[in-house]
Short mmCIF file of C-alpha atoms in Angstrom, two decimals:
data_model
loop_
_atom_site.label_atom_id
_atom_site.label_comp_id
_atom_site.label_asym_id
_atom_site.label_seq_id
_atom_site.Cartn_x
_atom_site.Cartn_y
_atom_site.Cartn_z
CA MET C 1042 6.75 -28.01 11.12
CA LEU C 1043 6.18 -28.53 7.62
CA ILE C 1044 8.38 -24.86 5.56
CA LYS C 1045 7.04 -24.87 2.29
CA ARG C 1046 9.22 -23.28 0.02
CA PRO C 1047 7.86 -19.65 -1.57
CA SER C 1048 5.43 -20.00 -4.98
CA ASN C 1049 7.89 -19.62 -7.32
CA ILE C 1050 7.21 -16.70 -10.04
CA LEU C 1051 9.02 -18.18 -13.87
CA ALA C 1052 12.13 -16.25 -14.98
CA SER C 1053 9.69 -15.08 -18.14
CA GLU C 1054 7.44 -13.47 -15.72
CA ILE C 1055 9.21 -11.02 -14.60
CA THR C 1056 9.51 -7.94 -16.49
CA ASN C 1057 13.27 -7.42 -16.76
CA GLU C 1058 15.10 -4.30 -15.18
CA ALA C 1059 15.94 -2.04 -19.27
CA ASP C 1060 12.00 -3.06 -19.63
CA TYR C 1061 11.11 -2.04 -16.17
CA ILE C 1062 13.02 1.96 -16.05
CA ASN C 1063 12.06 2.25 -20.06
CA ARG C 1064 7.87 2.02 -19.14
CA ARG C 1065 9.00 4.28 -16.83
CA GLN C 1066 10.95 6.96 -18.49
CA PHE C 1067 8.10 6.78 -21.07
CA MET C 1068 5.87 7.86 -18.55
CA GLN C 1069 7.66 10.49 -17.28
CA HIS C 1070 8.37 11.32 -20.35
CA ALA C 1071 5.00 11.48 -22.46
CA ILE C 1072 3.63 13.26 -19.07
CA THR C 1073 6.77 15.79 -19.85
CA ALA C 1074 5.70 16.56 -23.02
CA SER C 1075 1.88 16.65 -22.76
CA LEU C 1076 3.45 19.41 -19.73
CA THR C 1077 5.49 21.75 -21.53
CA ALA C 1078 3.22 21.78 -24.39
CA SER C 1079 0.60 23.24 -22.30
CA ILE C 1080 2.64 25.12 -19.42
CA ALA C 1081 6.63 25.59 -20.79
CA VAL C 1082 7.26 26.09 -16.59
CA ALA C 1083 6.05 22.81 -15.56
CA ALA C 1084 9.04 20.84 -17.34
CA PRO C 1085 12.44 21.02 -15.06
CA CYS C 1086 11.16 19.28 -12.46
CA LEU C 1087 9.38 17.00 -13.76
CA LEU C 1088 12.75 15.56 -14.95
CA SER C 1089 14.05 14.89 -11.32
CA THR C 1090 12.84 11.48 -9.44
CA SER C 1091 13.81 9.53 -6.80
CA ALA C 1092 12.28 6.54 -8.19
CA LEU C 1093 15.19 5.80 -10.32
CA ALA C 1094 17.84 5.85 -7.90
CA VAL C 1095 18.49 2.55 -6.08
CA GLU C 1096 21.95 3.14 -3.86
CA THR C 1097 24.44 0.26 -4.14
CA PRO C 1098 24.79 -1.38 -0.32
CA SER C 1099 27.51 -0.47 2.04
CA ASP C 1100 29.25 -3.05 3.41
CA ALA C 1101 27.74 -2.13 7.51
CA PHE C 1102 27.33 -5.62 7.44
CA PRO C 1103 29.85 -7.56 5.83
CA GLN C 1104 29.13 -10.92 7.08
CA LEU C 1105 25.91 -11.49 5.92
CA LYS C 1106 24.27 -13.94 4.15
CA LYS C 1107 22.32 -13.95 1.70
CA GLY C 1108 20.06 -15.17 -0.80
CA SER C 1109 16.93 -16.25 1.05
CA GLU C 1110 14.28 -18.60 0.26
CA PHE C 1111 12.08 -16.91 1.12
CA ASN C 1112 13.45 -14.03 -0.87
CA THR C 1113 10.84 -12.41 -3.45
CA THR C 1114 12.47 -11.83 -6.96
CA GLU C 1115 10.26 -8.89 -7.92
CA GLU C 1116 11.70 -5.16 -8.59
CA LEU C 1117 13.71 -4.21 -5.20
CA THR C 1118 11.84 -0.48 -4.40
CA GLY C 1119 14.29 2.54 -4.33
CA TYR C 1120 15.95 2.66 -1.01
CA ASP C 1121 14.89 6.90 -1.29
CA ASP C 1122 11.49 5.96 -1.23
CA ALA C 1123 11.53 3.04 1.31
CA THR C 1124 13.16 5.62 3.69
CA SER C 1125 10.77 8.86 2.95
CA TYR C 1126 7.73 7.25 2.73
CA ASN C 1127 7.41 6.04 5.97
CA ASN C 1128 4.18 5.65 8.52
CA PHE C 1129 5.50 6.02 12.02
CA TYR C 1130 3.23 8.01 14.02
CA GLU C 1131 5.86 8.76 16.73
CA PHE C 1132 7.01 11.36 14.69
CA GLY C 1133 3.79 12.40 13.21
CA THR C 1134 1.11 10.85 10.96
CA GLY C 1135 2.29 12.18 8.12
CA LYS C 1136 4.61 10.31 5.33
CA SER C 1137 7.04 12.32 5.35
CA ASP C 1138 7.52 13.46 8.84
CA PRO C 1139 9.14 10.80 10.13
CA ALA C 1140 12.32 10.79 7.19
CA ARG C 1141 12.10 14.59 9.14
CA TYR C 1142 11.84 14.39 12.62
CA ALA C 1143 13.66 11.00 13.42
CA LYS C 1144 16.73 12.30 13.33
CA SER C 1145 16.13 13.57 16.86
CA LEU C 1146 16.55 9.65 18.11
CA THR C 1147 18.96 8.72 20.02
CA THR C 1148 19.24 4.72 19.25
CA ARG C 1149 22.68 4.06 21.88
CA PRO C 1150 22.36 3.10 24.54
CA TRP C 1151 19.66 0.17 23.59
CA SER C 1152 18.30 -2.88 25.10
CA ILE C 1153 14.71 -5.10 25.06
CA GLU C 1154 13.44 -5.80 28.37
CA VAL C 1155 12.69 -9.46 27.90
CA GLU C 1156 9.86 -10.26 30.82
CA GLY C 1157 6.14 -12.20 31.11
CA GLU C 1158 6.18 -16.33 31.13
CA CYS C 1159 9.16 -17.35 30.87
CA GLU C 1160 12.49 -18.78 33.41
CA GLN C 1161 15.08 -16.29 31.70
CA ALA C 1162 14.24 -13.16 32.14
CA GLY C 1163 15.82 -10.06 31.73
CA ASN C 1164 17.52 -7.81 28.90
CA ILE C 1165 19.78 -7.86 26.07
CA ASP C 1166 21.73 -5.07 25.03
CA ILE C 1167 21.42 -3.90 21.20
CA GLU C 1168 25.31 -4.33 20.56
CA ASP C 1169 25.05 -7.86 22.03
CA ILE C 1170 22.07 -8.89 19.77
CA PHE C 1171 24.42 -8.00 16.76
CA LYS C 1172 26.91 -10.35 18.27
CA LEU C 1173 24.94 -13.19 19.03
CA PHE C 1174 22.56 -13.74 15.69
CA THR C 1175 23.56 -14.69 12.06
CA MET C 1176 22.43 -11.49 9.86
CA GLU C 1177 20.54 -12.33 6.90
CA GLU C 1178 19.20 -10.33 4.47
CA ARG C 1179 15.57 -11.08 3.34
CA ILE C 1180 13.68 -9.88 0.39
CA TYR C 1181 10.06 -9.49 1.95
CA ARG C 1182 7.17 -7.82 0.28
CA LEU C 1183 5.52 -5.27 2.81
CA ARG C 1184 1.82 -4.41 2.67
CA CYS C 1185 0.56 -1.98 3.87
CA VAL C 1186 -3.73 -1.68 5.64
CA GLU C 1187 -3.88 2.00 3.42
CA GLY C 1188 -3.30 -0.46 0.19
CA TRP C 1189 0.03 0.62 -1.03
CA SER C 1190 3.20 -2.04 -0.92
CA MET C 1191 6.85 -1.92 -1.11
CA VAL C 1192 9.45 -4.82 -1.78
CA ILE C 1193 12.01 -4.11 0.88
CA PRO C 1194 15.21 -6.05 1.16
CA TRP C 1195 15.42 -6.12 5.17
CA ILE C 1196 18.80 -7.46 7.61
CA GLY C 1197 17.94 -8.84 10.57
CA PHE C 1198 17.22 -12.85 12.15
CA PRO C 1199 14.67 -14.82 12.85
CA LEU C 1200 13.32 -13.06 16.12
CA GLY C 1201 12.04 -16.71 17.24
CA ASP C 1202 15.80 -16.99 18.31
CA LEU C 1203 15.89 -14.55 20.21
CA LEU C 1204 12.62 -15.99 21.79
CA LYS C 1205 14.27 -19.55 22.18
CA ARG C 1206 16.70 -17.48 24.96
CA PHE C 1207 14.15 -16.41 27.31
CA LYS C 1208 13.28 -19.79 27.69
CA PRO C 1209 9.05 -19.33 27.41
CA THR C 1210 7.18 -21.27 29.43
CA ALA C 1211 3.92 -23.72 28.05
CA ASN C 1212 2.28 -20.40 29.50
CA ALA C 1213 3.11 -18.45 27.00
CA LYS C 1214 1.17 -18.31 24.25
CA TYR C 1215 1.09 -15.03 23.52
CA VAL C 1216 4.45 -12.34 22.84
CA GLU C 1217 3.99 -9.01 23.00
CA PHE C 1218 5.61 -5.61 22.18
CA VAL C 1219 6.32 -2.25 23.15
CA THR C 1220 7.77 0.96 21.20
CA LEU C 1221 9.91 3.14 23.10
CA GLU C 1222 7.94 6.17 24.70
CA ARG C 1223 10.34 9.13 24.50
CA PRO C 1224 8.13 12.30 23.70
CA LYS C 1225 10.76 15.00 23.69
CA GLU C 1226 12.72 12.82 20.75
CA MET C 1227 9.59 11.09 18.69
CA VAL C 1228 7.68 14.73 18.47
CA GLY C 1229 4.20 12.67 17.40
CA GLN C 1230 4.07 11.07 21.20
CA GLN C 1231 3.54 14.88 22.31
CA ARG C 1232 -0.14 14.80 21.03
CA ASN C 1233 -2.36 11.81 21.92
CA ILE C 1234 -3.12 10.65 18.39
CA LEU C 1235 -2.51 7.41 19.56
CA ASP C 1236 -2.40 5.53 23.55
CA TRP C 1237 1.12 5.39 23.73
CA PRO C 1238 3.28 3.51 23.88
CA TYR C 1239 2.39 1.51 20.59
CA VAL C 1240 1.87 -2.23 21.57
CA GLU C 1241 1.66 -5.47 19.03
CA GLY C 1242 1.30 -8.62 19.49
CA LEU C 1243 1.51 -12.21 17.97
CA ARG C 1244 0.32 -14.81 19.01
CA MET C 1245 3.56 -17.29 19.87
CA ASP C 1246 3.38 -19.87 17.07
CA GLU C 1247 3.06 -16.93 14.62
CA ALA C 1248 6.22 -14.75 16.38
CA MET C 1249 7.90 -18.38 15.51
CA HIS C 1250 7.49 -18.87 12.07
CA PRO C 1251 10.74 -18.75 10.63
CA LEU C 1252 9.19 -15.50 8.12
CA THR C 1253 8.95 -13.36 11.45
CA ILE C 1254 12.02 -11.98 12.02
CA LEU C 1255 13.48 -8.51 14.16
CA SER C 1256 15.07 -5.86 11.70
CA VAL C 1257 18.39 -4.02 11.68
CA GLY C 1258 19.11 -2.87 9.06
CA LEU C 1259 18.04 -2.59 5.24
CA TYR C 1260 19.69 -2.80 1.60
CA GLY C 1261 22.81 -3.16 3.22
CA LYS C 1262 22.69 -0.22 5.33
CA ILE C 1263 21.99 0.06 9.17
CA LEU C 1264 18.58 0.32 9.64
CA PRO C 1265 17.47 4.26 9.40
CA ASN C 1266 15.58 6.23 12.16
CA GLN C 1267 11.98 6.38 10.50
CA ASN C 1268 12.24 3.12 9.84
CA GLY C 1269 12.29 1.89 13.14
CA ALA C 1270 15.92 2.52 14.11
CA PRO C 1271 17.44 -0.20 16.02
CA ILE C 1272 15.50 -2.67 15.58
CA ARG C 1273 11.87 -4.01 14.44
CA LEU C 1274 10.04 -6.43 13.85
CA VAL C 1275 9.02 -7.40 10.15
CA VAL C 1276 5.54 -9.78 9.62
CA PRO C 1277 5.90 -10.09 5.84
CA TRP C 1278 2.04 -11.80 5.66
CA LYS C 1279 0.59 -9.16 7.83
CA TYR C 1280 -0.16 -5.33 7.23
CA GLY C 1281 2.98 -3.27 8.05
CA PHE C 1282 1.39 -1.80 10.92
CA LYS C 1283 1.84 -4.77 12.89
CA SER C 1284 5.47 -5.02 12.74
CA ILE C 1285 6.51 -2.42 15.36
CA LYS C 1286 9.24 -0.26 15.25
CA SER C 1287 11.96 1.21 17.80
CA ILE C 1288 11.11 -1.68 20.28
CA VAL C 1289 12.15 -1.83 23.83
CA LYS C 1290 10.22 -4.86 26.13
CA ILE C 1291 8.82 -7.91 24.80
CA ARG C 1292 6.69 -9.97 27.37
CA PHE C 1293 5.45 -12.97 26.87
CA THR C 1294 1.63 -13.63 28.03
CA GLU C 1295 -1.43 -16.23 28.26
CA LYS C 1296 -3.96 -13.73 27.29
CA GLN C 1297 -3.68 -12.65 24.07
CA PRO C 1298 -2.53 -8.45 24.26
CA VAL C 1299 -4.62 -6.07 23.05
CA SER C 1300 -2.41 -3.40 20.11
CA THR C 1301 -2.81 0.26 19.93
CA TRP C 1302 -4.75 0.26 17.24
CA MET C 1303 -7.59 -2.69 17.93
CA GLU C 1304 -7.68 0.16 21.04
CA ALA C 1305 -8.56 2.82 18.72
CA GLY C 1306 -10.53 1.41 16.54
CA PRO C 1307 -11.38 -2.22 17.23
CA GLN C 1308 -13.99 -2.51 14.07
CA GLU C 1309 -11.13 -1.09 11.66
CA TYR C 1310 -7.73 -3.40 13.25
CA GLY C 1311 -8.46 -6.56 14.62
CA PHE C 1312 -5.46 -8.95 16.37
CA TYR C 1313 -4.22 -10.90 13.37
CA SER C 1314 -4.28 -8.42 10.42
CA ASN C 1315 -3.32 -10.95 7.95
CA VAL C 1316 -3.10 -9.64 4.45
CA ASN C 1317 -5.88 -10.85 3.45
CA PRO C 1318 -8.02 -9.60 0.14
CA GLU C 1319 -12.07 -10.83 0.79
CA VAL C 1320 -12.21 -9.08 3.72
CA PRO C 1321 -12.07 -5.35 3.23
CA HIS C 1322 -11.45 -3.03 5.52
CA PRO C 1323 -14.38 -0.92 6.64
CA ARG C 1324 -13.76 2.49 5.07
CA TRP C 1325 -11.59 0.52 2.21
CA SER C 1326 -11.57 -2.68 -0.06
CA GLN C 1327 -8.12 -4.81 0.45
CA ALA C 1328 -8.86 -6.54 -2.87
CA ARG C 1329 -5.57 -4.44 -4.76
CA GLU C 1330 -2.26 -2.93 -3.42
CA ARG C 1331 -0.54 -0.33 -5.25
CA ARG C 1332 3.32 -1.31 -5.32
CA ILE C 1333 5.20 1.69 -4.97
CA GLY C 1334 6.58 3.75 -7.84
CA ASP C 1335 3.74 2.30 -10.16
CA PHE C 1336 0.60 3.94 -11.35
CA PHE C 1337 -2.03 1.28 -11.52
CA LYS C 1338 -2.68 -1.22 -9.19
CA ARG C 1339 -2.54 -4.98 -9.04
CA ASP C 1340 -4.59 -7.80 -6.79
CA THR C 1341 -3.59 -7.95 -3.67
CA LEU C 1342 -2.02 -11.31 -2.54
CA MET C 1343 -3.55 -13.86 0.28
CA PHE C 1344 -1.35 -13.99 2.98
CA ASN C 1345 0.43 -11.18 0.95
CA GLY C 1346 1.72 -14.05 -1.24
CA TYR C 1347 3.33 -16.27 1.65
CA ALA C 1348 0.15 -18.40 1.95
CA ASP C 1349 2.59 -21.69 1.03
CA GLN C 1350 4.05 -20.92 4.56
CA VAL C 1351 1.38 -19.11 6.84
CA ALA C 1352 -1.65 -20.60 5.92
CA GLU C 1353 -1.44 -23.90 7.72
CA LEU C 1354 -1.54 -21.61 10.82
CA TYR C 1355 -4.96 -20.21 10.64
CA SER C 1356 -6.51 -23.62 9.42
CA GLY C 1357 -10.30 -24.02 10.49
CA MET C 1358 -9.99 -20.17 11.57
CA ASP C 1359 -12.74 -17.65 10.51
CA LEU C 1360 -10.98 -14.88 8.85
CA ARG C 1361 -13.48 -12.53 8.54
CA LYS C 1362 -14.02 -13.01 12.04
CA PHE C 1363 -10.37 -12.87 13.11
CA TYR C 1364 -9.45 -10.53 10.78
CA MET F 334 -5.78 36.89 -12.47
CA LEU F 335 -7.71 35.12 -10.43
CA PHE F 336 -7.80 32.47 -13.22
CA VAL F 337 -4.84 31.97 -13.25
CA LEU F 338 -4.35 32.12 -9.68
CA CYS F 339 -6.50 29.60 -9.27
CA LEU F 340 -4.63 27.54 -11.89
CA LEU F 341 -1.36 27.79 -10.41
CA PRO F 342 -2.14 24.65 -7.61
CA ALA F 343 -2.64 22.02 -10.84
CA ILE F 344 0.57 23.14 -11.75
CA TRP F 345 2.03 22.33 -9.40
CA ILE F 346 0.53 19.55 -8.30
CA GLY F 347 1.12 17.62 -11.73
CA SER F 348 4.95 19.70 -12.10
CA THR F 349 6.22 17.71 -8.65
CA MET F 350 4.28 14.60 -8.31
CA LEU F 351 6.06 12.46 -9.59
CA GLN F 352 8.58 13.26 -6.94
CA HIS F 353 6.86 11.64 -4.20
CA PRO F 354 6.74 8.06 -4.08
CA ASP F 355 3.17 7.83 -4.14
CA PRO F 356 2.62 9.98 -7.23
CA VAL F 357 -1.24 8.78 -7.33
CA ASP F 358 -1.87 9.12 -3.77
CA TYR F 359 -0.37 12.69 -4.02
CA LEU F 360 -2.98 13.71 -6.59
CA LEU F 361 -5.53 12.40 -4.65
CA GLU F 362 -4.86 13.89 -1.84
CA GLN F 363 -4.52 17.33 -3.35
CA THR F 364 -6.84 17.74 -5.63
CA GLY F 365 -9.20 16.81 -3.18
CA LEU F 366 -7.94 19.22 -0.43
CA TRP F 367 -7.90 22.60 -3.92
CA THR F 368 -11.39 21.03 -3.97
CA LEU F 369 -12.08 21.64 -0.10
CA ARG F 370 -10.17 25.11 -0.31
CA MET F 371 -12.36 26.74 -3.50
CA LEU F 372 -15.47 25.42 -2.26
CA LEU F 373 -14.82 27.57 0.79
CA LEU F 374 -13.32 30.47 -0.71
CA THR F 375 -16.64 29.95 -3.14
CA LEU F 376 -18.86 29.91 -0.02
CA ALA F 377 -16.36 33.13 1.16
CA VAL F 378 -17.87 35.09 -1.53
CA THR F 379 -21.54 36.61 0.20
CA PRO F 380 -20.62 37.23 3.75
CA LEU F 381 -17.50 38.95 2.58
CA ARG F 382 -20.04 41.39 0.29
CA LYS F 383 -22.30 41.64 2.97
CA LEU F 384 -19.37 42.81 5.84
CA THR F 385 -17.44 44.84 3.04
CA GLY F 386 -20.10 45.88 0.95
CA TRP F 387 -17.95 44.93 -2.08
CA HIS F 388 -20.41 43.99 -4.48
CA GLY F 389 -18.05 43.08 -6.97
CA ALA F 390 -16.48 40.16 -5.07
CA VAL F 391 -19.86 38.66 -6.86
CA ARG F 392 -18.11 38.01 -9.77
CA LEU F 393 -15.33 36.25 -8.30
CA ARG F 394 -18.37 33.74 -6.97
CA ARG F 395 -18.31 32.12 -10.34
CA LEU F 396 -15.21 31.46 -11.18
CA LEU F 397 -14.06 29.87 -7.86
CA GLY F 398 -16.53 28.03 -8.19
CA LEU F 399 -15.83 26.92 -11.57
CA TYR F 400 -12.57 25.76 -9.52
CA ALA F 401 -13.98 23.72 -7.36
CA PHE F 402 -15.36 21.94 -9.98
CA PHE F 403 -12.51 21.57 -11.57
CA TYR F 404 -10.57 20.34 -9.22
CA SER F 405 -13.40 17.58 -8.38
CA VAL F 406 -13.29 16.51 -11.51
CA LEU F 407 -9.65 16.15 -11.74
CA HIS F 408 -10.13 14.61 -8.04
CA PHE F 409 -12.71 11.58 -9.15
CA SER F 410 -11.10 10.55 -12.42
CA THR F 411 -8.16 10.75 -10.48
CA TYR F 412 -9.78 8.20 -8.35
CA LEU F 413 -11.72 6.55 -11.13
CA VAL F 414 -8.13 5.67 -13.85
CA PHE F 415 -5.78 4.79 -10.88
CA ASP F 416 -7.38 4.11 -7.87
CA GLN F 417 -10.54 2.07 -9.62
CA SER F 418 -8.80 0.96 -13.01
CA LEU F 419 -12.10 1.81 -14.63
CA ASP F 420 -13.92 -0.73 -13.06
CA LEU F 421 -16.69 0.53 -12.81
CA PRO F 422 -18.37 -2.69 -10.78
CA SER F 423 -16.01 -1.66 -8.15
CA VAL F 424 -16.86 1.71 -8.46
CA VAL F 425 -20.79 1.24 -7.55
CA ALA F 426 -19.74 -1.60 -4.87
CA ASP F 427 -17.08 1.04 -3.47
CA VAL F 428 -19.78 4.17 -3.54
CA ILE F 429 -22.53 1.47 -1.91
CA ASP F 430 -19.87 0.31 0.80
CA ARG F 431 -18.21 3.04 2.20
CA PRO F 432 -19.64 5.71 3.42
CA PHE F 433 -16.25 8.48 2.98
CA ILE F 434 -16.33 7.06 -0.81
CA ALA F 435 -20.04 7.63 -0.44
CA VAL F 436 -20.48 11.15 0.59
CA GLY F 437 -17.77 12.04 -1.64
CA PHE F 438 -19.20 10.65 -4.43
CA VAL F 439 -22.65 13.06 -3.69
CA ALA F 440 -20.99 16.33 -3.12
CA PHE F 441 -19.56 15.28 -6.58
CA VAL F 442 -22.50 14.53 -8.64
CA MET F 443 -24.59 17.69 -7.00
CA MET F 444 -21.85 20.06 -8.60
CA ILE F 445 -22.26 19.11 -12.04
CA PRO F 446 -26.02 20.81 -12.89
CA LEU F 447 -24.36 23.71 -10.25
CA ALA F 448 -21.25 24.01 -13.03
CA ALA F 449 -24.07 23.35 -15.84
CA THR F 450 -25.59 25.67 -15.39
CA SER F 451 -23.39 28.93 -14.58
CA THR F 452 -23.82 30.63 -17.76
CA ASN F 453 -25.30 33.94 -17.56
CA LYS F 454 -27.77 32.13 -20.58
CA MET F 455 -28.97 29.55 -17.92
CA ILE F 456 -29.80 32.05 -15.44
CA LYS F 457 -32.05 33.99 -17.31
CA ARG F 458 -33.30 30.73 -18.25
CA LEU F 459 -34.08 29.38 -15.17
CA GLY F 460 -34.93 32.61 -14.05
CA GLY F 461 -32.78 34.60 -10.97
CA GLN F 462 -35.37 32.93 -7.74
CA ARG F 463 -34.97 29.36 -10.03
CA TRP F 464 -32.23 29.36 -9.92
CA GLN F 465 -30.91 30.88 -6.57
CA ARG F 466 -32.09 28.16 -5.24
CA LEU F 467 -31.17 25.52 -7.52
CA HIS F 468 -27.06 27.09 -5.71
CA GLN F 469 -28.42 26.54 -2.49
CA LEU F 470 -26.79 22.98 -3.14
CA VAL F 471 -23.69 24.29 -2.96
CA TYR F 472 -24.22 24.55 1.33
CA LEU F 473 -25.12 20.76 0.90
CA ILE F 474 -21.63 20.13 -1.04
CA GLY F 475 -19.83 21.50 1.21
CA ILE F 476 -20.69 20.34 4.09
CA ALA F 477 -20.57 16.23 1.92
CA GLY F 478 -17.34 18.14 1.09
CA ALA F 479 -16.32 18.42 4.46
CA LEU F 480 -17.80 14.94 5.75
CA HIS F 481 -15.71 13.35 2.81
CA PHE F 482 -12.16 14.40 4.61
CA TRP F 483 -13.11 14.34 8.26
CA TRP F 484 -14.31 10.20 7.26
CA LEU F 485 -11.06 9.86 5.75
CA ALA F 486 -8.41 11.08 8.25
CA GLN F 487 -10.04 9.70 11.21
CA SER F 488 -8.92 5.49 9.63
CA LYS F 489 -4.89 7.61 10.88
CA ALA F 490 -6.90 8.63 13.99
CA ASP F 491 -5.74 12.55 13.04
CA ILE F 492 -8.41 14.53 12.51
CA ARG F 493 -6.70 18.62 12.97
CA GLU F 494 -6.44 19.61 9.45
CA PRO F 495 -9.99 17.93 8.57
CA PHE F 496 -11.28 19.58 11.92
CA ILE F 497 -9.91 23.19 10.77
CA TYR F 498 -11.95 22.89 7.31
CA ALA F 499 -15.56 21.83 9.00
CA LEU F 500 -14.35 24.35 11.68
CA ILE F 501 -14.22 27.22 8.52
CA LEU F 502 -17.40 25.93 6.75
CA ALA F 503 -19.31 26.54 9.70
CA VAL F 504 -18.37 30.29 10.58
CA LEU F 505 -19.58 30.74 6.57
CA LEU F 506 -22.72 28.75 6.79
CA LEU F 507 -23.24 31.00 10.32
CA MET F 508 -22.18 33.83 8.65
CA ARG F 509 -25.65 33.42 6.73
CA HIS F 510 -27.93 33.47 9.30
CA PRO F 511 -29.64 36.92 9.26
CA PRO F 512 -29.43 37.35 13.02
CA ILE F 513 -25.34 37.02 12.87
CA MET F 514 -24.78 38.22 9.58
CA GLN F 515 -26.62 41.77 11.27
CA ARG F 516 -24.70 41.39 14.76
CA LEU F 517 -21.17 40.97 12.35
CA GLN F 518 -22.48 43.84 10.55
CA ALA F 519 -23.40 46.10 13.13
CA LEU F 520 -19.99 45.96 14.79
CA ARG F 521 -18.46 47.03 11.76
CA ALA F 522 -20.73 50.46 11.68
CA ARG F 523 -18.84 50.88 15.53
#
């Protein structure tokens, strides 16, 4: 397969960090000033914002391979934002629910059961995953179907590396993933807002694509529970909900799996769910997105900016039909 | 007193919004919620007056109604400026294509004449009866607002919150049905 490098952004196009921060401070000061003028009480709270804090990575992954060719050079989303603004309905539907309730999740012992159309079905333990695979940093854009986006430095390894160990057969056309179901610890599962456990799927070539990774960390740290600990999928050219969290089962299938969101709203969520500015969600446009930390929206890119790498996977397909 | 009380949410929203990872989303959500809350409070005035016999309550109604309008203006401006970047063709397309936006937009537009005719002068000029008929639009506005919230929440598969608002609205509207009100008043008299 021909792997193309990501489209280059000219160095001159990148906002330097000082300008970026200055702009933000300017906006904060402007708002502070205008509010202080009218309402003196409001001012003190305005100065404390989490958005500026980007924590320095700890050394949870000393042998981390850095500088992937797939990395974006865009400004990273703050660690605090990436770990406090999450969609993880297993812990509630509010954005701050996962950070609040996911602490109760026990992530050890943990193993992934691999089954279906493969020669060597079996379990793989999370500790073995840490030992067997070379962890690398992947700085990807993340585009949520709701219209916001982040830039996150994930730590992980290509999903294909894990899948190959189980020797999928020629019948393996798709891969299905299943999240843990443990309502005692996952409080959101105590209500039937979705049909638990959460299920997602990829076509085999999507799963084997080098951009597709299993992630066990971010910002140099072990993956926090609210981000899908201990192991989750990251498929950067698809809407965020495809990147299933806290995986306990992987199944090779011949038939296209039915994902949880397809079941919940077949007209609204399709199997592919590729980021596509031209195909709107029935209830909102997907043409633009708000990068977390920004006030105004920016244009959404085809395949979330990964068209050079993945467009060929869908050549000849009507993406309006296969949304 | 009530004037200041109703302003507090706005101050609180404005002063905490930058602590949120997505301030615009937060602003949209909160101004929308407060529009709906103020609308429900406005609609609660008449049943309250009929049940308690406290006729002074009517004086609160205008203020509450105008605050509902105030929060809806904030809500709509946030949408216009930050969500749509003031791109009018895109707003038109959004309103046409998306029922949940359309129903919210209609609710907002219907509030404009009510706010404009809220002064004593306008009541006099229109004449009590005509004014009252016009202001019955508030029932439609309430229903449209609740529906706007409901359809939005459907995408998140979680309709608990809009359900509560719709339920309160339904109760407030049912209490306007004379037989039901009479029964309630009789219950109270016992």
